[in-house]
Structure formats: C-alpha cells, structure tokens
Coordinates of C-alpha atoms and ligand atoms in Angstrom, one line a residue:
X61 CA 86.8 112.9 118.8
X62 CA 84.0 110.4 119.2
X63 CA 82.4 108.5 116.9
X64 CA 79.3 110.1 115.0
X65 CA 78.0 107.7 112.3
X66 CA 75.0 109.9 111.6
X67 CA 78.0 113.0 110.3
X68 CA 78.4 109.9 107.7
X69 CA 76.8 110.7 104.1
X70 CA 74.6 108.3 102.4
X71 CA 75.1 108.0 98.8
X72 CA 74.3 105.0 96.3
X73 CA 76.8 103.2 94.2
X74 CA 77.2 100.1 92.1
X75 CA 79.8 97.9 93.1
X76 CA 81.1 95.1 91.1
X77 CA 80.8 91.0 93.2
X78 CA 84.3 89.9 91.3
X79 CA 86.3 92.5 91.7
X80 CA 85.2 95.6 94.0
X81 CA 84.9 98.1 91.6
X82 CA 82.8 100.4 91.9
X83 CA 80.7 103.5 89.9
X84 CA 77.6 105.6 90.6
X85 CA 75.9 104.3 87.9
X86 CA 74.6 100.6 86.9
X87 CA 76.4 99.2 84.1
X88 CA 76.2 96.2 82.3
X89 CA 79.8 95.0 82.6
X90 CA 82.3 95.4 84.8
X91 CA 84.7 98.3 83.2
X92 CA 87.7 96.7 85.6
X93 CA 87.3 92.5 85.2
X94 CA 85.4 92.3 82.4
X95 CA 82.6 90.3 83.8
X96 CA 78.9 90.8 83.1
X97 CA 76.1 91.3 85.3
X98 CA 78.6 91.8 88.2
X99 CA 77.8 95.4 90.0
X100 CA 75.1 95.4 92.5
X101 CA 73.7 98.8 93.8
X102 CA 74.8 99.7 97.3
X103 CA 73.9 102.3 99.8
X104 CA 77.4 103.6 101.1
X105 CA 77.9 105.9 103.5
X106 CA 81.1 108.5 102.8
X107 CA 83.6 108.9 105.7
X108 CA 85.3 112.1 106.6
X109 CA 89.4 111.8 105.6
X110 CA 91.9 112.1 107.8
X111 CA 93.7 115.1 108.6
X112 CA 92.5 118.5 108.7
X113 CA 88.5 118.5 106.5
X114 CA 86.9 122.3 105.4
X115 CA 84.5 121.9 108.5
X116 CA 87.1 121.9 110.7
X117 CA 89.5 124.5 109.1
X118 CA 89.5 127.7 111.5
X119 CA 88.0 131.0 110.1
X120 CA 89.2 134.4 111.3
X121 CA 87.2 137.6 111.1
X122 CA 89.6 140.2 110.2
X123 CA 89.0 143.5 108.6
X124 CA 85.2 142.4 108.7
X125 CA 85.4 139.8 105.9
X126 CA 86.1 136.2 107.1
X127 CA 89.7 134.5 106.3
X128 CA 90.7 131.4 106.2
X129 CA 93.9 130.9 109.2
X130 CA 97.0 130.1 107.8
X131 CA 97.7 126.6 107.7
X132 CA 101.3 126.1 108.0
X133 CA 102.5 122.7 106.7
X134 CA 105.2 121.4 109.1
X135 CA 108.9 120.5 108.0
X136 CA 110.1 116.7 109.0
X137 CA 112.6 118.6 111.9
X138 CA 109.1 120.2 113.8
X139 CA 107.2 117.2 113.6
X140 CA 107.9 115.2 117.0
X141 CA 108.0 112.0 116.8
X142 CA 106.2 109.9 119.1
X143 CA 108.1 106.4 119.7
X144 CA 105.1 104.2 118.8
X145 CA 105.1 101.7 121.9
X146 CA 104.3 97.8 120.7
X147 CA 102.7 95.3 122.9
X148 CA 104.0 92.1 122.6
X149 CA 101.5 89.2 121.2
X150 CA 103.1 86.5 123.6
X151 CA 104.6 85.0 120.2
X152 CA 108.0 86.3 118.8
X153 CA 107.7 84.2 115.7
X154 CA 104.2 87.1 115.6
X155 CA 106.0 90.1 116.9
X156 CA 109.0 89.5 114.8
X157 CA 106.6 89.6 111.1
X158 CA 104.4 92.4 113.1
X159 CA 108.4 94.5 112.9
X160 CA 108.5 94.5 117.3
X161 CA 104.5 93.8 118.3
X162 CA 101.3 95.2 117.8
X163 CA 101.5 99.2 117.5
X164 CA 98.8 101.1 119.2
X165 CA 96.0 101.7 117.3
X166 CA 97.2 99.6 114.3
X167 CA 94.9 97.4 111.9
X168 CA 95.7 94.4 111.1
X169 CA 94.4 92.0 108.4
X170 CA 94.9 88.5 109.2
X171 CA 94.0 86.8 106.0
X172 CA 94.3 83.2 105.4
X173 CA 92.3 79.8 103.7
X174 CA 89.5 78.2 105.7
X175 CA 90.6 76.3 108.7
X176 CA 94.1 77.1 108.1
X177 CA 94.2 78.1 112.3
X178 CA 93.3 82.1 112.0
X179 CA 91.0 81.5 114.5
X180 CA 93.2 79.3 116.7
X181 CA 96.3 81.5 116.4
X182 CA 94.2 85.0 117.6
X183 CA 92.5 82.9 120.4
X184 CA 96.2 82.0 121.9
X185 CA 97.5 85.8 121.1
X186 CA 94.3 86.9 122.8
X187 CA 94.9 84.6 125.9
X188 CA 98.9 85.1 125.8
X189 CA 97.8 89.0 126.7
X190 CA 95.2 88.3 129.3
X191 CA 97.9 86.8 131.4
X192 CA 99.6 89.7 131.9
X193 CA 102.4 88.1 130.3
X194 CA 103.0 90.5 128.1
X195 CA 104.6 93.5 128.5
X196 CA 105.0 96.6 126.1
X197 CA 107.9 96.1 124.1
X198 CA 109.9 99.4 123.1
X199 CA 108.9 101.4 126.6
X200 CA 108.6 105.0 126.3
X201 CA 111.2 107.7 127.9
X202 CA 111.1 107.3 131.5
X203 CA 109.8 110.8 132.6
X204 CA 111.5 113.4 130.6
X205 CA 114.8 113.8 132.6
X206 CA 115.3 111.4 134.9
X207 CA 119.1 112.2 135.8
X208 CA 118.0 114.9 137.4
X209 CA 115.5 113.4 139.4
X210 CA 116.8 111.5 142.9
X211 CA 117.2 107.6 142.7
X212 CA 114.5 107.2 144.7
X213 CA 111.8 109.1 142.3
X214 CA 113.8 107.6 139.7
X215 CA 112.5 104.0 141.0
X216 CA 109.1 105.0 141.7
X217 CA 108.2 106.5 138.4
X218 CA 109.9 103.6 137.0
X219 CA 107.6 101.0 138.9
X220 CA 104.5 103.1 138.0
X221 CA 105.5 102.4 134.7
X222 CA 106.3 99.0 135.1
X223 CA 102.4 98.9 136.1
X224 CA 100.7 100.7 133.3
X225 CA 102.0 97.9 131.2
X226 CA 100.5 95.3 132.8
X227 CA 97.4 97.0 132.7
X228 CA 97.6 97.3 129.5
X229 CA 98.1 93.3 128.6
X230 CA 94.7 92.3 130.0
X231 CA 91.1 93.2 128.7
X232 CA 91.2 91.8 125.3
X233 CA 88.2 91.6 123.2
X234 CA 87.4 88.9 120.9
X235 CA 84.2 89.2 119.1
X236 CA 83.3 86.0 116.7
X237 CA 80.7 86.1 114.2
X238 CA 81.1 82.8 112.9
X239 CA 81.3 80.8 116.7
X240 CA 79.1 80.7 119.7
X241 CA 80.9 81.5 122.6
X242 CA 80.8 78.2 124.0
X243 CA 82.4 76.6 120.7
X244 CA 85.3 79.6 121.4
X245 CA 84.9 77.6 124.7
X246 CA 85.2 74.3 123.9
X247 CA 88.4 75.4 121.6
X248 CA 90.3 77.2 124.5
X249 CA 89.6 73.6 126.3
X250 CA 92.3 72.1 124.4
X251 CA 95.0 75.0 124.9
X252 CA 94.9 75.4 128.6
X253 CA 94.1 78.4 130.4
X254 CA 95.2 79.9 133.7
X255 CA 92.2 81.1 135.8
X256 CA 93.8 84.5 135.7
X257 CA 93.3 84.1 131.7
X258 CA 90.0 82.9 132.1
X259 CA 89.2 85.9 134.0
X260 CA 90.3 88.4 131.7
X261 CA 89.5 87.0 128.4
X262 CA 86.3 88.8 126.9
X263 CA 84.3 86.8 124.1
X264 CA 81.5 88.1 122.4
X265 CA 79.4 86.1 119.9
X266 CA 77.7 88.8 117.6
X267 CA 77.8 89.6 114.2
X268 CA 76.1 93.8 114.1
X269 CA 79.4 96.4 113.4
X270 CA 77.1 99.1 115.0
X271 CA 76.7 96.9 118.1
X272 CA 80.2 96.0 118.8
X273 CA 81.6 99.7 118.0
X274 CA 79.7 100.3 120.6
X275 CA 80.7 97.8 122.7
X276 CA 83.9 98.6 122.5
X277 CA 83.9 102.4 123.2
X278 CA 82.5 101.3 126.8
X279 CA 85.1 98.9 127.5
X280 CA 88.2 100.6 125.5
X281 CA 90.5 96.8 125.1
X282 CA 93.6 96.7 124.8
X283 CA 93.3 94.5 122.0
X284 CA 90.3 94.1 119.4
X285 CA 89.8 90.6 118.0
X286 CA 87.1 90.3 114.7
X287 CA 86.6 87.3 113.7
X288 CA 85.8 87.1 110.9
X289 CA 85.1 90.4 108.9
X290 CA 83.1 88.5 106.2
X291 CA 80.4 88.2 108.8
X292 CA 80.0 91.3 110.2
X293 CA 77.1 93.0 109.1
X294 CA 75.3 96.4 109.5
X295 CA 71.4 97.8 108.9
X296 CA 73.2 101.1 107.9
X297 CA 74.4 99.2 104.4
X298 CA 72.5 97.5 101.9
X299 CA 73.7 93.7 101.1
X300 CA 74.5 90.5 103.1
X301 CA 77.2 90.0 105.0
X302 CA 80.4 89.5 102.8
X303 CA 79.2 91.7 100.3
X304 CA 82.1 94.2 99.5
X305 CA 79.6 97.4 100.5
X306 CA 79.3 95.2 103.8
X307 CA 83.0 94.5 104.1
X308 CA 84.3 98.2 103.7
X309 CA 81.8 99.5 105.8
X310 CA 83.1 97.8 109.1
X311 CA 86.4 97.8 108.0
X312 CA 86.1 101.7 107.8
X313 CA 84.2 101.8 111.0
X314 CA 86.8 99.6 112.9
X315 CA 90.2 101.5 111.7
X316 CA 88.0 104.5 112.8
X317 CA 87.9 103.4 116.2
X318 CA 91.2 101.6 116.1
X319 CA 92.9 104.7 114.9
X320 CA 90.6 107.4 118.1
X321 CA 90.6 104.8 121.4
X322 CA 94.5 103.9 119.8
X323 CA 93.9 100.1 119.8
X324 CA 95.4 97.7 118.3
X325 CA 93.0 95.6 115.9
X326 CA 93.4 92.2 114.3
X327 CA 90.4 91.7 111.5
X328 CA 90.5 88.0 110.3
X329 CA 89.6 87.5 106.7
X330 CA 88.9 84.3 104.6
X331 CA 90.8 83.9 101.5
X332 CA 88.9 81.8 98.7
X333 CA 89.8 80.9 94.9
X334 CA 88.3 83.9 93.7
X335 CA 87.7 85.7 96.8
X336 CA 91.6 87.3 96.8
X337 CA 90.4 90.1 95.1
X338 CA 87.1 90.5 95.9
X339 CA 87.2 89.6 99.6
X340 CA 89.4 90.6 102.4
X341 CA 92.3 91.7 99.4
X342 CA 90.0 94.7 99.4
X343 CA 90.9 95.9 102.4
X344 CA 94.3 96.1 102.0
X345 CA 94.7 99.7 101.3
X346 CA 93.3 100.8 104.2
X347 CA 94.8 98.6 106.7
X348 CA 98.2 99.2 108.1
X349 CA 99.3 95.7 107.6
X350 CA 98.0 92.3 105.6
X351 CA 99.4 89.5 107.1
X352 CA 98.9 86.1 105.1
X353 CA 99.1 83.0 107.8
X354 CA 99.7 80.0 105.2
X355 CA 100.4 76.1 105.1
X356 CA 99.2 72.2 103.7
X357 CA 96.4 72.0 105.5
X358 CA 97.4 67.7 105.7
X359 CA 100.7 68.9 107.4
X360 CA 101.3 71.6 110.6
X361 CA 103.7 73.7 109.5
X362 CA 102.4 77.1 109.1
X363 CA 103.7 80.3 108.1
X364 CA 102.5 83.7 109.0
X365 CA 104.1 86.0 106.1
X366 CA 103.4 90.0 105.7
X367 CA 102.5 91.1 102.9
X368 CA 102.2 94.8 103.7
X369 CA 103.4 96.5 106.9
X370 CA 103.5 100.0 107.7
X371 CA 105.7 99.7 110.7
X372 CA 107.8 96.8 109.9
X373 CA 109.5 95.3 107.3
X374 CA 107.6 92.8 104.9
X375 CA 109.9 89.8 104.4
X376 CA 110.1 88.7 107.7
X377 CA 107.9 85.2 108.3
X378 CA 107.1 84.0 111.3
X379 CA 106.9 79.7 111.4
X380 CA 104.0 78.0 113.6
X381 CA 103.2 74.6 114.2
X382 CA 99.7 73.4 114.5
X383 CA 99.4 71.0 117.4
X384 CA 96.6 69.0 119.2
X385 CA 97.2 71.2 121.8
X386 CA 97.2 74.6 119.8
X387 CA 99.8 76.1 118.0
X388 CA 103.4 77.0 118.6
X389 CA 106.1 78.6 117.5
X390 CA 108.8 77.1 115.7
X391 CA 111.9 78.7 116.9
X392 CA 114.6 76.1 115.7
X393 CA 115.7 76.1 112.6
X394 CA 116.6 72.3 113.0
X395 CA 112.8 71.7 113.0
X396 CA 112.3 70.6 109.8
X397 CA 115.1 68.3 109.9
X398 CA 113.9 66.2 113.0
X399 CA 112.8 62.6 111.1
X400 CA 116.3 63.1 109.2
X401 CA 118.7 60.4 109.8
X402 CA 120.7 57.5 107.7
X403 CA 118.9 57.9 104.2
X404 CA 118.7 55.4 101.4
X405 CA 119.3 57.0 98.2
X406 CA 116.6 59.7 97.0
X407 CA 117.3 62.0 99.8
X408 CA 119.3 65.6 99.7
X409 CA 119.1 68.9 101.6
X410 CA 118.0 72.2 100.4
X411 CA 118.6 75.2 101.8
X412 CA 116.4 77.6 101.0
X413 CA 114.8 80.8 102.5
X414 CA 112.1 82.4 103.8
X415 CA 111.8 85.7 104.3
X416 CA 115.2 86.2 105.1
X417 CA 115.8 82.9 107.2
X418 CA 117.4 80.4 106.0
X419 CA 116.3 76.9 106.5
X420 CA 117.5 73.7 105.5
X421 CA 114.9 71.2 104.4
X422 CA 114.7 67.4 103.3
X423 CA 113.9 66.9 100.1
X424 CA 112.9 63.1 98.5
X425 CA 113.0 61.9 95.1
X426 CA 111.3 58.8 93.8
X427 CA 111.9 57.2 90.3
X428 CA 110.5 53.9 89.4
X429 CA 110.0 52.3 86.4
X430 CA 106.4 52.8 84.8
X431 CA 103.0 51.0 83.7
X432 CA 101.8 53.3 82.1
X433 CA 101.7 54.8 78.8
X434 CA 102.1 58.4 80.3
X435 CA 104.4 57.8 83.6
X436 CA 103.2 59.5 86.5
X437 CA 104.7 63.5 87.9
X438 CA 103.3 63.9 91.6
X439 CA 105.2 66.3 93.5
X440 CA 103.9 67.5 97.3
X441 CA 105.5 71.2 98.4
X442 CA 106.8 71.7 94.9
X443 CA 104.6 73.0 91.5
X444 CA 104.4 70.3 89.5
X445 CA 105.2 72.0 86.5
X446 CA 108.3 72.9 87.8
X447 CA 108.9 69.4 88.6
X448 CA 108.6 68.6 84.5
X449 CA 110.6 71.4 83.8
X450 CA 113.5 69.8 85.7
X451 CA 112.6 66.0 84.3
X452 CA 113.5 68.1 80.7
X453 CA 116.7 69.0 82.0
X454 CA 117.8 66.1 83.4
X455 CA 117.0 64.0 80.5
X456 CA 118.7 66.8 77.9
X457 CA 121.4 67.7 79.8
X458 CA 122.5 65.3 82.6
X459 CA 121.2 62.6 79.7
X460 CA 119.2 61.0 82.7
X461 CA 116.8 58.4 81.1
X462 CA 113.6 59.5 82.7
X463 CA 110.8 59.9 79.7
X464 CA 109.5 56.2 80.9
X465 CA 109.7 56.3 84.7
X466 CA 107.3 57.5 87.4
X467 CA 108.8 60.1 89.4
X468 CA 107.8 61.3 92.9
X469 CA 109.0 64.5 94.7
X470 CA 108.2 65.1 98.7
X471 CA 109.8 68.4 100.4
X472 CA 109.7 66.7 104.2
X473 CA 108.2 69.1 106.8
X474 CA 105.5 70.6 105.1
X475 CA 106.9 73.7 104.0
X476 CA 105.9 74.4 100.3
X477 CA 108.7 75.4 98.3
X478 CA 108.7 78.3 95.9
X479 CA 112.3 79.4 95.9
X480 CA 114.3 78.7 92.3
X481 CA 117.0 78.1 94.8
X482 CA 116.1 74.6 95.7
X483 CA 116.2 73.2 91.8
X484 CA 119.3 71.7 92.1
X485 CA 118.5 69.3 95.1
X486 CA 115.5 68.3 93.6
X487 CA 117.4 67.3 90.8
X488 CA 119.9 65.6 92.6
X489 CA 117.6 63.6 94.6
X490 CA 116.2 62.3 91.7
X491 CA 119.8 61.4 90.5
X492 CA 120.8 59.3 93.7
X493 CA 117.4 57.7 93.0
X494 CA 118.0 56.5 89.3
X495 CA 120.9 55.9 90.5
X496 CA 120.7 54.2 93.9
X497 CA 123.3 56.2 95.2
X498 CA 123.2 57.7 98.8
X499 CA 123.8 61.5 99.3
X500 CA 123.2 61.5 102.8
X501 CA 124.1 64.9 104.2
X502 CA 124.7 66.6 100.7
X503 CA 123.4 70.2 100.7
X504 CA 122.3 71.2 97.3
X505 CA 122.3 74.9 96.4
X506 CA 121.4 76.5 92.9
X507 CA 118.9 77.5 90.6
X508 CA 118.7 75.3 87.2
X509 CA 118.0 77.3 83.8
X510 CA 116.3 75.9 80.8
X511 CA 119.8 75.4 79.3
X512 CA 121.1 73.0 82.2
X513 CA 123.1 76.1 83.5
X514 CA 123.4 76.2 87.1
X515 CA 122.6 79.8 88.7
X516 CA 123.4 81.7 91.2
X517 CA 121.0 82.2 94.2
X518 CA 119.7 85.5 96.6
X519 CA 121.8 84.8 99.7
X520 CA 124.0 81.8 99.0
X521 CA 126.2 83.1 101.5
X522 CA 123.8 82.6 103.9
X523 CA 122.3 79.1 102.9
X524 CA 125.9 78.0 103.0
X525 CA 126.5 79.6 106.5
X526 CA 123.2 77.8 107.9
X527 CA 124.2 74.3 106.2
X528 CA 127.4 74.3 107.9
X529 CA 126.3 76.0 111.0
X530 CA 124.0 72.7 111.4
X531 CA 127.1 70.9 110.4
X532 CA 126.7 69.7 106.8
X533 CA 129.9 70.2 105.5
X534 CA 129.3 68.4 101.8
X535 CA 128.1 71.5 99.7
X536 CA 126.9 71.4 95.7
X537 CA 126.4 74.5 94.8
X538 CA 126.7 77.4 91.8
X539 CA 130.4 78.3 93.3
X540 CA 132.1 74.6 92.7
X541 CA 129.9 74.0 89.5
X542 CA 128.2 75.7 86.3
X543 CA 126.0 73.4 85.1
X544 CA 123.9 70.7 86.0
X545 CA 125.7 68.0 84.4
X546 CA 128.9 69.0 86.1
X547 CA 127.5 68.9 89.5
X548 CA 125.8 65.3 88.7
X549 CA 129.6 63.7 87.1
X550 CA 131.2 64.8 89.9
X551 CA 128.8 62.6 92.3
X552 CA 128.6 59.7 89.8
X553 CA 132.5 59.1 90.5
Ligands
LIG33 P1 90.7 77.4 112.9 O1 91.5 78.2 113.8 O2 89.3 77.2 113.3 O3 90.8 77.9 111.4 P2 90.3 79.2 110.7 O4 89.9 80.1 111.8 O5 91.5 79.7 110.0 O6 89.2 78.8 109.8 O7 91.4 75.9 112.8 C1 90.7 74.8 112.6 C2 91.6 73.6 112.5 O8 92.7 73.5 113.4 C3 90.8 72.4 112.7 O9 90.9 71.5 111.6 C4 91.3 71.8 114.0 C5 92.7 72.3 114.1 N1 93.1 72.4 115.5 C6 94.2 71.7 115.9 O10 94.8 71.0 115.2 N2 94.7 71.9 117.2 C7 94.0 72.8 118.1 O11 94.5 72.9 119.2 C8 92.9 73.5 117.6 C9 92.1 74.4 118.5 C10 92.5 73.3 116.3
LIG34 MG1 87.9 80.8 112.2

C-alpha cells in the first residue's frame, strides 16, 4: 500500500515541552508532570492503525441490505509464520544486542548522549553493508522441497540465493540532518573505505521528513540511516524541529515506510538531562527496539545495551571501543584487563556482569591521610554515594579507621559499574590500601549490606567460572565468607 499523507487527518492538540503529554484542550498545567505553562498547541495529523480499519472492511450485499463479511480471527496453528530473515550489521557485538541482525522492516532507536559515537557507530554499520560483506543471517527455506529437486537445480537455486543476499547488503541510505555531507566525508576519512564502499554508500544532507520519504520510496535501501530525529522537520506540523509534535510525526512517517518497503531503519536520538522523557524516550512505544549506546565520554569503552527489543532479548550488551580510527568491537573478555600486571597494594578484581557476560575488571583503591577538615570521596565508574556507604561499613564493621583519610576509587577500563556485586572488591581494595598489603590476582565477589553482611550475587557461578577461566584462582567471595569482616581477617593473616 503506498504512502498517502493527504488520507492523514488534521486535528489540533496541546502537547506538554517536559513530558509529551498531550490533550485537545490548552491547560494551564501539565495534568501528567506537574509543570506550568508547559503544553503548546500542535497541529497533528492522525494516522490510520494497523490491521484491518472500517474503510477497508469488506461489505456484502446479501438479501438486498448490505452486511458486513465475516471476519474470522485466526488461531496461532493457521497463522504461518514467516522466518523473519536478519541482515547482519558487519558487527556481532551489534547483531548479538539486535537478538541475530537487523529484521526487515524493523525500527530501531539508537539513543545515546551527545558525542557519545551514535553517529560514528551507524556510519561504520552503514559502510560494513555497502561492502557486500554482509550477508543475511538466518537464510530462508531453500525453495520449498529441495530433496526432490535434482542436485543440480538444487545448486542453482541455492547460488541465486546466495545472490539476492548480496544485493541486499549494498544501497544503504544515510540521511544527516545535523552534518553536511562533506563533514560525513571528512569522518569516513579516518575509518577507511574500500572504493567498492565508497561507491555504494548513499549520503544525504537534509533535514524535510516529506522529502526524504520520498526519497526513499524511489531508491527502496536496504538500510535507512536518520540521523538524528531531533532535526527532522516537516511543513505538515506545527513547531520546530525537536518539538515532540515534530518528533512523532517523522517517527510515525518512517515506521510507516519501514514497516510497507520492509526496511530496516536505525533513527538516532539525543538523550539530554531532561530530554529522556521528553525527547527520543517518546518514541519508544512505537519502535520495535530502543537501543541505549553508553560510556565516559574521557574513556572509549562503550556499551551498546537494549532496552526494548521485539525480536530479541533485552540483556544482551554489546562492548565497543572508540578508537582514532573508528570504533570496534570488543570481543575479548580479557580486554579490560590489558594494563593489569604486578600491583602494589590498592588493587583487586571484580567480576561483575553485563547483560549476561561476565567480565572481570580492575578495580583501585586509594587511602591517604587527609588536610582537610572534611577528607575527600572521589570515585570514577562507581556512584559516589555508594562509595560512602561502603566507607560506613568498613569503619563499623571491619573497624577500618577511615573517618580522617582521603579515599579514591578508579574501576580501570572505563566501564561504569552499577552491579551490587562488585562491593566487596571495592572494599577490599581499599583494605590492601590502608593496609599496604598486595592482593594481586584476588577476585572479589559479593554484595555488602548495611549490616556488614556479605550477599549473595545473580550468577556467582558464572563470575567464578570467568575468573578462573582467565586463571585467577584466589576467590573471596559470599560461599567462603558471611560477612565483611570475615573476608577482611582472613586476608590480614
Ligand atoms: P559522534 O559519532 O559524532 O557522536 P554522536 O553522533 O553520538 O553525537 O562522535 C564524536 C566523537 O567521537 C568525537 O569526540 C570524536 C570521536 N571520534 C573518535 O574518537 N574516533 C573516530 O574515528 C571518529 C570518527 C570520532
Ligand atoms: Mg551525531
């Protein structure tokens, strides 16, 4: 069915700046987030649903009077099942969080700070397909029987396949509306391009939804880059671009075509402070998956993470590295153990997760005795309150004297830690620092309660399994030791 934006209905509505809520009258504060002087008056256009809608339900003339035809509702058995086939994005790290590559005629939200590498990462996915390197994942039943069929046939109908998915790698689409097409450019400079990419790689600079819908119902990509949705704009909306009437509409427009030409689109969207509600977190319902790509922006570690995923599961992550030369993917788990060698006291392994990967990191405790009146909590990769929280319980119940010293915390790598299950080596690290004792190679496990108790952790048969996997054999963890203290006697022997 093609695309008819005039079938559309106009209406007006007030929707709220903060929060996205909207009503068809102007009120004076938001009913939803409490703000005043929020809702600005829109012009929205209404888009037919999905599934069958009363102008297209069939009418039968029977017996002179006109009657609605049956419509049967199908049980799960009758509805066939079409094996959704998945292009790969040249990245596994991608295709793994994505649940097996980019289904056909999926959204996708990429959402993500400023200058976090959106850009970057969609520009290599976009050039990793234009050189044919990809190649469509789960492949569809060859032919419908082919044991009948003679080996010959068999082969042929197999290499026809074979080239119907390289066709469908090239002829991607990126369209930027916050870059001119020679700053894309100068960016594709530093990853290096095959002339072969540089053939097939279509930019476009342009910022009007109408304009590039159309755009891409002449060329029909295989894959539809939009970066970013925050600046596309339309003349059929009221608003700037960015404003949530503004945002919807293309959103809409592109799943629409996404969803009729079946290709797969990636729409990047900035997250801000207060913009994860009102901006791209909008959209969420209506796209088929929200992935979040993460990470210090002082460090290169990033972490693409899914948030939802309609075809996949959502706790796999996906770990990048940003490079001078682009990014890549980080496919060793040993990767954020590379600087670790012979360690002075302060040091000690976690092993923590993400997703459902288990990593081990480094981290580095720090104490030192103070100047000041209030001694200094700094604490990189870790929430600092956290970090007091744990001072409390060392002092209470490992009776560590640490009200009058200046304590530091690093987690080595740049991931930033959230998992409970890395208390107890950030505990201990801070030990062998008072202390000046080495615990080189010492993997701490465990989650510290208020009490000094030491609890047990989501997969600690797994953290264990990776620590000794990468050969750390010296374990602390909730299965030798109940409490805090415990654990730290048993290392000041
Ligand atoms: P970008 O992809 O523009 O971020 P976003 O689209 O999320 O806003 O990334 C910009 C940053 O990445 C910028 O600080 C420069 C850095 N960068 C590299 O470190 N290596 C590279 O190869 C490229 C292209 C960018
Ligand atoms: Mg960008």
């Amino acid at each position: 069915m093609p695309f008819d934006p005039i079938s559309m209905k106009l209406t007006t509505s007030f929707v709220c700046q903060e929060c996205g809520y909207e009503s068809p009258s102007w009120l004076g504060k938001c009913p939803e987030c409490g703000v005043w002087n929020s809702l600005r008056e829109f012009k929205t256009q209404i888009f037919p649903r999905s599934g069958i809608s009363l102008r297209e339900t069939k009418f039968k003339v029977e017996q002179g009077k006109e009657r609605l035809e049956e419509i049967k509702p199908k049980t799960l058995g009758e509805i066939k099942s079409s094996e959704k086939e998945r292009l790969s994005t040249g990245f596994s790290e991608m295709d793994g969080v994505l649940g097996g590559g980019l289904v056909a005629g999926s959204v996708i939200l990429l959402a993500g700070d400023p200058g976090i590498g959106k850009s970057t990462l969609l520009l290599q996915v976009g050039l990793n397909l234009s050189n044919n390197k990809s190649v469509v994942l789960s492949r569809q039943k060859v032919a419908k029987d082919p044991i009948g069929l003679q080996k010959k046939e068999r082969e042929e109908i197999l290499l026809r396949q074979l080239a119907d998915q390289n066709d469908k790698g090239g002829n991607v689409l990126y369209v930027s509306g916050e870059e001119s097409v020679e700053q894309i450019k100068l960016r594709a400079l530093r990853i290096t391009a095959s002339q072969k990419q540089k053939e097939q790689f279509k930019l476009l600079s342009i910022n009007d939804t109408d304009a590039i819908v159309e755009v891409v119902e002449k060329i029909k990509p295989s894959l539809l880059i939009i970066d970013s949705i925050q600046t596309m704009e339309s003349r059929a909306v009221g608003g700037m671009s960015g404003s949530i009437a503004q945002i919807r509409y293309a959103a809409a427009l592109f799943t629409r075509v996404a969803k009729t030409l079946s290709i797969p689109t990636i729409l990047v969207g900035h997250v801000t402070k207060e913009g994860m509600v009102a901006g791209p977190m909008i959209l969420s319902h209506m796209v088929d998956a929200v992935l979040f790509f993460e990470g210090e922006k002082a460090t290169n570690t990033r972490i693409l993470r899914s948030f939802k995923n309609r075809f996949g599961p959502v706790d796999e992550v996906g770990i990048f590295s940003m490079e001078e030369k682009g990014i890549k993917e980080v496919k060793n788990p040993q990767h954020f153990l590379r600087e670790y060698s012979n360690k002075p006291s302060g040091s000690v392994l976690a092993s923590t997760l993400e997703g459902t990967r288990a990593f081990l990191v480094e981290i580095q405790g720090l104490v030192v005795g103070s100047k000041l009146p209030i001694p200094r909590r700094v604490a990189s990769g870790i929430d600092v309150k956290r970090l007091e929280l744990l001072l409390a319980v060392l002092q209470k119940n490992a009776s560590l004297p640490l009200a009058t010293l200046d304590v530091f915390v690093n987690v080595a790598g740049g991931l930033r830690l959230t998992d409970r299950g890395t208390d107890l080596a950030i505990c201990l690290s801070l030990f062998s620092s008072l202390k000046n004792i080495s615990l080189v190679g010492t993997v701490a496990i465990g989650e510290v309660g208020l009490l000094g108790e030491l609890r047990t952790v989501p997969y600690l048969e797994k953290r264990i399994k990776e620590a000794k996997k990468l050969g750390f054999k010296h374990i602390i963890s909730y299965n030798a030791y109940k409490t805090l203290n415990e654990a730290i006697r048993s290392l000041a022997k």
